[in-house]
């Protein structure tokens, strides 16, 4: 996956358009536009663009209330194919945000929080274009926010903001502005939810400090490019944060009404007054203002704020003291349960980070640093796994081993230098990697010696595959590596059963020497 600096102009423009469609899909029918952009992305081989457009389709499906699981799976599959951690984190975090709305996991083998945990751990790696990484950080915040993990959400929104500070590609400036707008909206929303929950358990002072901290950046972010509905909802959130902070009310009540928004201006203004009365210990007045208000607030009002509204309304004169005490107890239990769940999530994240660290260490031990192929230890680990008596019964019975050697590699190093020699080895490794399946193995044993193990092979398959490798290596554009450079390889092949795996390498090595002694750039093969 290219970095932003490596993108050509057409690719950068397609990324900008994809992010634009993600925003538009949340309120408009842009199915035709998404389809056209998907066709171009497929034709150009822009996997990241295709993934973003699947994300846009999940947004459209959410708006219409239809099933978006196929799009989520497509996002994950495309991310896996790129090997880019920021895109995989984005796909996982998007799945986590959608699953937070479900009563159970889509996959019964995992928790609904598992994708979120994996996404957080992946984002410890600093990689990928700024806007893709920022998108993943934002989506982690969304998933955390939906679960009531407000502290984690704010942490990741702040990280995304800092990351966007490093965005310097003018071709992606519109997307950066959009992401900053999303961050401002989401941060105000999550702090309102959080501060409302604090107030509901009697922590009015903590709520005030929390709310006041979100106000300056919330107002500063508003500019003329905000969609009318977004601005209306954002100002509603800021108005209620102002009330929770105990500050002078904003001009929200006096602004021009906008249609098709997720809030009721009158209901928001009334709730702000109710919160002010509750802060002033005017319980009866606050209850009167909040009465029957929760159902009028609109869908854009956070759940914690709606619950605070109901809590205030429940304290109307004449309500039995036991009822109010019961409501307070439930609110405290809900708060404590949230803290326990947040602790459990942090623990799960720590475990996932340790698992990834161990996997990285294991990779460093088993993988050749120069080529990315397995090293000699990785080759032995592969053999041990196949010879393990506990291996699955469907384990292939027939194997072929190829010993691969670069012809006259010393001459390459002597004439062109070791840096060019390393590039030769890396490019040959790419050829070998393209020729193996997950059940096979390609490894570098050292120097210019490679081994390929093919599992479940037919009678003529190994020789055919070896010839394809030889031809592909010979046809590489070696002049691009160094003018005048030509490269060929020789391969020795031997077939045998699974129990013969430890000795197949020796037999293949013997055939390799025969291939080199009879002209190089060819195959020598034997069968058991």
PDB file of C-alpha atoms in Angstrom, residues 111-339:
ATOM      1  CA  UNK A 111     -17.186 -11.469  21.869  1.00  0.00           C
ATOM      2  CA  UNK A 112     -18.771  -8.438  20.233  1.00  0.00           C
ATOM      3  CA  UNK A 113     -15.782  -6.477  21.590  1.00  0.00           C
ATOM      4  CA  UNK A 114     -13.159  -8.738  19.972  1.00  0.00           C
ATOM      5  CA  UNK A 115     -12.830  -6.690  16.749  1.00  0.00           C
ATOM      6  CA  UNK A 116     -12.380  -3.531  18.836  1.00  0.00           C
ATOM      7  CA  UNK A 117      -9.638  -5.153  20.900  1.00  0.00           C
ATOM      8  CA  UNK A 118      -7.822  -6.295  17.764  1.00  0.00           C
ATOM      9  CA  UNK A 119      -8.155  -2.872  16.131  1.00  0.00           C
ATOM     10  CA  UNK A 120      -6.674  -1.091  19.153  1.00  0.00           C
ATOM     11  CA  UNK A 121      -3.678  -3.427  19.199  1.00  0.00           C
ATOM     12  CA  UNK A 122      -3.112  -3.035  15.446  1.00  0.00           C
ATOM     13  CA  UNK A 123      -3.057   0.751  15.769  1.00  0.00           C
ATOM     14  CA  UNK A 124      -0.022   0.534  18.043  1.00  0.00           C
ATOM     15  CA  UNK A 125       1.909   0.159  14.760  1.00  0.00           C
ATOM     16  CA  UNK A 126       2.685   3.496  13.123  1.00  0.00           C
ATOM     17  CA  UNK A 127       2.023   2.703   9.486  1.00  0.00           C
ATOM     18  CA  UNK A 128      -0.172   3.631   6.566  1.00  0.00           C
ATOM     19  CA  UNK A 129      -1.289   6.898   4.940  1.00  0.00           C
ATOM     20  CA  UNK A 130      -2.348   9.583   7.429  1.00  0.00           C
ATOM     21  CA  UNK A 131      -5.981   9.748   6.375  1.00  0.00           C
ATOM     22  CA  UNK A 132      -6.480   5.955   6.505  1.00  0.00           C
ATOM     23  CA  UNK A 133      -4.866   5.763   9.933  1.00  0.00           C
ATOM     24  CA  UNK A 134      -6.907   8.735  11.180  1.00  0.00           C
ATOM     25  CA  UNK A 135     -10.073   7.053   9.879  1.00  0.00           C
ATOM     26  CA  UNK A 136      -9.215   3.899  11.821  1.00  0.00           C
ATOM     27  CA  UNK A 137      -8.498   5.867  15.006  1.00  0.00           C
ATOM     28  CA  UNK A 138     -11.819   7.695  14.665  1.00  0.00           C
ATOM     29  CA  UNK A 139     -13.733   4.467  14.095  1.00  0.00           C
ATOM     30  CA  UNK A 140     -12.146   2.921  17.204  1.00  0.00           C
ATOM     31  CA  UNK A 141     -13.421   5.960  19.083  1.00  0.00           C
ATOM     32  CA  UNK A 142     -16.910   5.445  17.640  1.00  0.00           C
ATOM     33  CA  UNK A 143     -16.958   1.776  18.672  1.00  0.00           C
ATOM     34  CA  UNK A 144     -15.741   2.666  22.174  1.00  0.00           C
ATOM     35  CA  UNK A 145     -18.264   5.494  22.447  1.00  0.00           C
ATOM     36  CA  UNK A 146     -21.163   3.228  21.492  1.00  0.00           C
ATOM     37  CA  UNK A 147     -20.217   0.874  24.331  1.00  0.00           C
ATOM     38  CA  UNK A 148     -19.956   3.639  26.923  1.00  0.00           C
ATOM     39  CA  UNK A 149     -16.157   3.476  27.071  1.00  0.00           C
ATOM     40  CA  UNK A 150     -15.988   7.265  26.880  1.00  0.00           C
ATOM     41  CA  UNK A 151     -12.454   7.621  28.208  1.00  0.00           C
ATOM     42  CA  UNK A 152     -11.111   5.340  25.465  1.00  0.00           C
ATOM     43  CA  UNK A 153     -13.157   7.148  22.821  1.00  0.00           C
ATOM     44  CA  UNK A 154     -11.755  10.554  23.779  1.00  0.00           C
ATOM     45  CA  UNK A 155      -8.229   9.089  23.864  1.00  0.00           C
ATOM     46  CA  UNK A 156      -8.546   7.859  20.292  1.00  0.00           C
ATOM     47  CA  UNK A 157     -10.211  11.022  19.020  1.00  0.00           C
ATOM     48  CA  UNK A 158      -7.294  12.977  20.479  1.00  0.00           C
ATOM     49  CA  UNK A 159      -4.807  10.602  18.836  1.00  0.00           C
ATOM     50  CA  UNK A 160      -6.533  11.040  15.489  1.00  0.00           C
ATOM     51  CA  UNK A 161      -6.387  14.834  15.860  1.00  0.00           C
ATOM     52  CA  UNK A 162      -2.665  14.725  16.570  1.00  0.00           C
ATOM     53  CA  UNK A 163      -2.124  12.399  13.641  1.00  0.00           C
ATOM     54  CA  UNK A 164      -3.969  14.750  11.285  1.00  0.00           C
ATOM     55  CA  UNK A 165      -1.605  17.517  12.366  1.00  0.00           C
ATOM     56  CA  UNK A 166       1.009  15.652  10.317  1.00  0.00           C
ATOM     57  CA  UNK A 167      -1.084  15.550   7.141  1.00  0.00           C
ATOM     58  CA  UNK A 168       0.759  17.564   4.491  1.00  0.00           C
ATOM     59  CA  UNK A 169      -0.571  16.331   1.141  1.00  0.00           C
ATOM     60  CA  UNK A 170      -2.656  19.166  -0.378  1.00  0.00           C
ATOM     61  CA  UNK A 171      -4.430  16.666  -2.656  1.00  0.00           C
ATOM     62  CA  UNK A 172      -6.089  15.121   0.429  1.00  0.00           C
ATOM     63  CA  UNK A 173      -6.864  18.393   2.196  1.00  0.00           C
ATOM     64  CA  UNK A 174     -10.635  18.038   1.793  1.00  0.00           C
ATOM     65  CA  UNK A 175     -10.596  14.641   3.490  1.00  0.00           C
ATOM     66  CA  UNK A 176      -8.487  15.998   6.352  1.00  0.00           C
ATOM     67  CA  UNK A 177     -11.018  18.819   6.866  1.00  0.00           C
ATOM     68  CA  UNK A 178     -13.855  16.290   6.833  1.00  0.00           C
ATOM     69  CA  UNK A 179     -12.102  14.104   9.394  1.00  0.00           C
ATOM     70  CA  UNK A 180     -11.470  17.085  11.676  1.00  0.00           C
ATOM     71  CA  UNK A 181     -15.169  17.961  11.428  1.00  0.00           C
ATOM     72  CA  UNK A 182     -16.135  14.397  12.361  1.00  0.00           C
ATOM     73  CA  UNK A 183     -13.738  14.520  15.305  1.00  0.00           C
ATOM     74  CA  UNK A 184     -15.233  17.771  16.611  1.00  0.00           C
ATOM     75  CA  UNK A 185     -18.769  16.422  16.327  1.00  0.00           C
ATOM     76  CA  UNK A 186     -17.933  13.069  17.913  1.00  0.00           C
ATOM     77  CA  UNK A 187     -15.880  14.561  20.739  1.00  0.00           C
ATOM     78  CA  UNK A 188     -18.700  16.907  21.793  1.00  0.00           C
ATOM     79  CA  UNK A 189     -21.198  14.052  21.590  1.00  0.00           C
ATOM     80  CA  UNK A 190     -19.138  11.616  23.651  1.00  0.00           C
ATOM     81  CA  UNK A 191     -18.300  14.171  26.354  1.00  0.00           C
ATOM     82  CA  UNK A 192     -21.993  15.110  26.591  1.00  0.00           C
ATOM     83  CA  UNK A 193     -22.883  11.441  27.068  1.00  0.00           C
ATOM     84  CA  UNK A 194     -20.115  11.029  29.658  1.00  0.00           C
ATOM     85  CA  UNK A 195     -20.849  14.221  31.606  1.00  0.00           C
ATOM     86  CA  UNK A 196     -24.575  13.395  31.645  1.00  0.00           C
ATOM     87  CA  UNK A 197     -23.804  10.036  33.254  1.00  0.00           C
ATOM     88  CA  UNK A 198     -21.591  11.755  35.825  1.00  0.00           C
ATOM     89  CA  UNK A 199     -24.392  14.186  36.698  1.00  0.00           C
ATOM     90  CA  UNK A 200     -26.907  11.354  36.985  1.00  0.00           C
ATOM     91  CA  UNK A 201     -24.905   9.753  39.834  1.00  0.00           C
ATOM     92  CA  UNK A 202     -24.587  13.119  41.591  1.00  0.00           C
ATOM     93  CA  UNK A 203     -21.149  14.050  40.248  1.00  0.00           C
ATOM     94  CA  UNK A 204     -22.188  17.524  39.086  1.00  0.00           C
ATOM     95  CA  UNK A 205     -18.760  19.068  39.740  1.00  0.00           C
ATOM     96  CA  UNK A 206     -16.990  16.376  37.707  1.00  0.00           C
ATOM     97  CA  UNK A 207     -19.582  16.748  34.975  1.00  0.00           C
ATOM     98  CA  UNK A 208     -19.028  20.516  34.889  1.00  0.00           C
ATOM     99  CA  UNK A 209     -15.249  20.171  34.506  1.00  0.00           C
ATOM    100  CA  UNK A 210     -15.640  17.532  31.816  1.00  0.00           C
ATOM    101  CA  UNK A 211     -18.198  19.561  29.876  1.00  0.00           C
ATOM    102  CA  UNK A 212     -16.293  22.844  30.113  1.00  0.00           C
ATOM    103  CA  UNK A 213     -13.167  21.232  28.663  1.00  0.00           C
ATOM    104  CA  UNK A 214     -14.981  20.271  25.458  1.00  0.00           C
ATOM    105  CA  UNK A 215     -16.561  23.645  24.715  1.00  0.00           C
ATOM    106  CA  UNK A 216     -13.780  25.837  23.276  1.00  0.00           C
ATOM    107  CA  UNK A 217     -12.596  23.394  20.592  1.00  0.00           C
ATOM    108  CA  UNK A 218     -16.210  22.479  19.850  1.00  0.00           C
ATOM    109  CA  UNK A 219     -17.168  26.010  18.876  1.00  0.00           C
ATOM    110  CA  UNK A 220     -13.850  26.797  17.179  1.00  0.00           C
ATOM    111  CA  UNK A 221     -14.335  23.884  14.770  1.00  0.00           C
ATOM    112  CA  UNK A 222     -17.553  25.235  13.220  1.00  0.00           C
ATOM    113  CA  UNK A 223     -17.039  26.841   9.827  1.00  0.00           C
ATOM    114  CA  UNK A 224     -19.094  27.543   6.745  1.00  0.00           C
ATOM    115  CA  UNK A 225     -18.506  24.072   5.276  1.00  0.00           C
ATOM    116  CA  UNK A 226     -20.476  22.179   7.925  1.00  0.00           C
ATOM    117  CA  UNK A 227     -23.649  20.499   6.583  1.00  0.00           C
ATOM    118  CA  UNK A 228     -26.683  22.236   8.088  1.00  0.00           C
ATOM    119  CA  UNK A 229     -27.903  19.141   9.933  1.00  0.00           C
ATOM    120  CA  UNK A 230     -24.447  18.436  11.402  1.00  0.00           C
ATOM    121  CA  UNK A 231     -24.079  22.005  12.601  1.00  0.00           C
ATOM    122  CA  UNK A 232     -27.547  22.002  14.176  1.00  0.00           C
ATOM    123  CA  UNK A 233     -26.872  18.770  16.073  1.00  0.00           C
ATOM    124  CA  UNK A 234     -23.373  19.869  17.064  1.00  0.00           C
ATOM    125  CA  UNK A 235     -24.638  23.182  18.437  1.00  0.00           C
ATOM    126  CA  UNK A 236     -27.329  21.280  20.345  1.00  0.00           C
ATOM    127  CA  UNK A 237     -24.645  19.143  21.991  1.00  0.00           C
ATOM    128  CA  UNK A 238     -22.581  22.221  22.830  1.00  0.00           C
ATOM    129  CA  UNK A 239     -25.660  23.969  24.269  1.00  0.00           C
ATOM    130  CA  UNK A 240     -26.261  21.071  26.661  1.00  0.00           C
ATOM    131  CA  UNK A 241     -22.552  20.910  27.545  1.00  0.00           C
ATOM    132  CA  UNK A 242     -22.780  24.602  28.427  1.00  0.00           C
ATOM    133  CA  UNK A 243     -25.691  23.848  30.764  1.00  0.00           C
ATOM    134  CA  UNK A 244     -23.786  20.982  32.410  1.00  0.00           C
ATOM    135  CA  UNK A 245     -20.747  23.240  32.826  1.00  0.00           C
ATOM    136  CA  UNK A 246     -22.912  25.822  34.629  1.00  0.00           C
ATOM    137  CA  UNK A 247     -21.961  28.474  32.096  1.00  0.00           C
ATOM    138  CA  UNK A 248     -24.005  31.179  30.400  1.00  0.00           C
ATOM    139  CA  UNK A 249     -26.361  29.612  27.806  1.00  0.00           C
ATOM    140  CA  UNK A 250     -25.338  29.754  24.164  1.00  0.00           C
ATOM    141  CA  UNK A 251     -27.365  31.505  21.454  1.00  0.00           C
ATOM    142  CA  UNK A 252     -28.687  28.124  20.303  1.00  0.00           C
ATOM    143  CA  UNK A 253     -32.310  29.044  21.094  1.00  0.00           C
ATOM    144  CA  UNK A 254     -32.136  32.160  18.937  1.00  0.00           C
ATOM    145  CA  UNK A 255     -30.561  30.607  15.842  1.00  0.00           C
ATOM    146  CA  UNK A 256     -32.564  29.914  12.704  1.00  0.00           C
ATOM    147  CA  UNK A 257     -34.367  26.547  12.779  1.00  0.00           C
ATOM    148  CA  UNK A 258     -33.048  23.966  10.333  1.00  0.00           C
ATOM    149  CA  UNK A 259     -35.157  21.158   8.907  1.00  0.00           C
ATOM    150  CA  UNK A 260     -34.343  17.433   8.747  1.00  0.00           C
ATOM    151  CA  UNK A 261     -32.084  17.271  11.772  1.00  0.00           C
ATOM    152  CA  UNK A 262     -31.806  14.712  14.515  1.00  0.00           C
ATOM    153  CA  UNK A 263     -32.685  17.133  17.319  1.00  0.00           C
ATOM    154  CA  UNK A 264     -35.647  19.208  18.468  1.00  0.00           C
ATOM    155  CA  UNK A 265     -34.491  22.751  19.196  1.00  0.00           C
ATOM    156  CA  UNK A 266     -37.303  23.412  21.691  1.00  0.00           C
ATOM    157  CA  UNK A 267     -36.647  20.159  23.543  1.00  0.00           C
ATOM    158  CA  UNK A 268     -32.898  20.852  23.743  1.00  0.00           C
ATOM    159  CA  UNK A 269     -33.480  24.359  25.083  1.00  0.00           C
ATOM    160  CA  UNK A 270     -35.943  23.024  27.685  1.00  0.00           C
ATOM    161  CA  UNK A 271     -33.484  20.339  28.777  1.00  0.00           C
ATOM    162  CA  UNK A 272     -30.725  22.928  29.119  1.00  0.00           C
ATOM    163  CA  UNK A 273     -32.996  24.908  31.441  1.00  0.00           C
ATOM    164  CA  UNK A 274     -33.871  21.734  33.373  1.00  0.00           C
ATOM    165  CA  UNK A 275     -30.192  20.913  33.843  1.00  0.00           C
ATOM    166  CA  UNK A 276     -29.570  24.459  35.085  1.00  0.00           C
ATOM    167  CA  UNK A 277     -32.396  24.149  37.580  1.00  0.00           C
ATOM    168  CA  UNK A 278     -31.148  20.762  38.777  1.00  0.00           C
ATOM    169  CA  UNK A 279     -27.645  22.198  39.286  1.00  0.00           C
ATOM    170  CA  UNK A 280     -29.224  24.981  41.375  1.00  0.00           C
ATOM    171  CA  UNK A 281     -31.019  22.355  43.498  1.00  0.00           C
ATOM    172  CA  UNK A 282     -34.431  23.449  42.180  1.00  0.00           C
ATOM    173  CA  UNK A 283     -35.620  19.856  41.992  1.00  0.00           C
ATOM    174  CA  UNK A 284     -39.290  20.675  41.419  1.00  0.00           C
ATOM    175  CA  UNK A 285     -38.582  23.253  38.728  1.00  0.00           C
ATOM    176  CA  UNK A 286     -36.134  20.958  36.972  1.00  0.00           C
ATOM    177  CA  UNK A 287     -38.640  18.077  37.038  1.00  0.00           C
ATOM    178  CA  UNK A 288     -41.365  20.285  35.610  1.00  0.00           C
ATOM    179  CA  UNK A 289     -39.134  21.394  32.732  1.00  0.00           C
ATOM    180  CA  UNK A 290     -37.970  17.834  31.983  1.00  0.00           C
ATOM    181  CA  UNK A 291     -41.400  16.200  32.156  1.00  0.00           C
ATOM    182  CA  UNK A 292     -42.225  14.219  28.992  1.00  0.00           C
ATOM    183  CA  UNK A 293     -39.132  15.715  27.346  1.00  0.00           C
ATOM    184  CA  UNK A 294     -37.036  12.602  26.679  1.00  0.00           C
ATOM    185  CA  UNK A 295     -39.213  11.415  23.783  1.00  0.00           C
ATOM    186  CA  UNK A 296     -38.976  14.816  22.104  1.00  0.00           C
ATOM    187  CA  UNK A 297     -35.195  15.207  22.144  1.00  0.00           C
ATOM    188  CA  UNK A 298     -34.542  13.405  18.858  1.00  0.00           C
ATOM    189  CA  UNK A 299     -32.301  10.504  17.877  1.00  0.00           C
ATOM    190  CA  UNK A 300     -29.097  12.577  17.866  1.00  0.00           C
ATOM    191  CA  UNK A 301     -29.214  13.097  21.630  1.00  0.00           C
ATOM    192  CA  UNK A 302     -26.826  10.689  23.421  1.00  0.00           C
ATOM    193  CA  UNK A 303     -28.357   7.938  25.535  1.00  0.00           C
ATOM    194  CA  UNK A 304     -26.754   9.203  28.736  1.00  0.00           C
ATOM    195  CA  UNK A 305     -28.326  12.616  28.193  1.00  0.00           C
ATOM    196  CA  UNK A 306     -31.769  11.113  27.613  1.00  0.00           C
ATOM    197  CA  UNK A 307     -31.392   9.095  30.817  1.00  0.00           C
ATOM    198  CA  UNK A 308     -30.348  12.214  32.712  1.00  0.00           C
ATOM    199  CA  UNK A 309     -33.483  13.927  31.402  1.00  0.00           C
ATOM    200  CA  UNK A 310     -35.646  11.063  32.672  1.00  0.00           C
ATOM    201  CA  UNK A 311     -33.824  11.054  36.004  1.00  0.00           C
ATOM    202  CA  UNK A 312     -34.516  14.771  36.480  1.00  0.00           C
ATOM    203  CA  UNK A 313     -38.180  14.351  35.470  1.00  0.00           C
ATOM    204  CA  UNK A 314     -38.646  11.490  37.942  1.00  0.00           C
ATOM    205  CA  UNK A 315     -38.064  13.839  40.872  1.00  0.00           C
ATOM    206  CA  UNK A 316     -41.304  15.758  40.497  1.00  0.00           C
ATOM    207  CA  UNK A 317     -43.102  16.715  43.723  1.00  0.00           C
ATOM    208  CA  UNK A 318     -45.005  13.811  45.232  1.00  0.00           C
ATOM    209  CA  UNK A 319     -42.698  11.099  43.915  1.00  0.00           C
ATOM    210  CA  UNK A 320     -42.055   8.637  46.776  1.00  0.00           C
ATOM    211  CA  UNK A 321     -38.560   8.906  48.189  1.00  0.00           C
ATOM    212  CA  UNK A 322     -38.068   5.179  47.630  1.00  0.00           C
ATOM    213  CA  UNK A 323     -38.636   5.628  43.896  1.00  0.00           C
ATOM    214  CA  UNK A 324     -35.981   8.335  43.651  1.00  0.00           C
ATOM    215  CA  UNK A 325     -33.583   6.260  45.755  1.00  0.00           C
ATOM    216  CA  UNK A 326     -34.209   3.274  43.518  1.00  0.00           C
ATOM    217  CA  UNK A 327     -33.425   5.347  40.399  1.00  0.00           C
ATOM    218  CA  UNK A 328     -30.216   6.630  42.003  1.00  0.00           C
ATOM    219  CA  UNK A 329     -29.161   3.096  42.915  1.00  0.00           C
ATOM    220  CA  UNK A 330     -29.761   1.849  39.377  1.00  0.00           C
ATOM    221  CA  UNK A 331     -27.746   4.736  37.948  1.00  0.00           C
ATOM    222  CA  UNK A 332     -24.832   3.963  40.262  1.00  0.00           C
ATOM    223  CA  UNK A 333     -24.986   0.255  39.439  1.00  0.00           C
ATOM    224  CA  UNK A 334     -24.947   1.100  35.729  1.00  0.00           C
ATOM    225  CA  UNK A 335     -21.942   3.369  36.241  1.00  0.00           C
ATOM    226  CA  UNK A 336     -20.017   0.751  38.233  1.00  0.00           C
ATOM    227  CA  UNK A 337     -20.854  -1.953  35.682  1.00  0.00           C
ATOM    228  CA  UNK A 338     -19.463   0.324  32.981  1.00  0.00           C
ATOM    229  CA  UNK A 339     -16.239   0.776  34.934  1.00  0.00           C
TER     230      UNK A 339
END
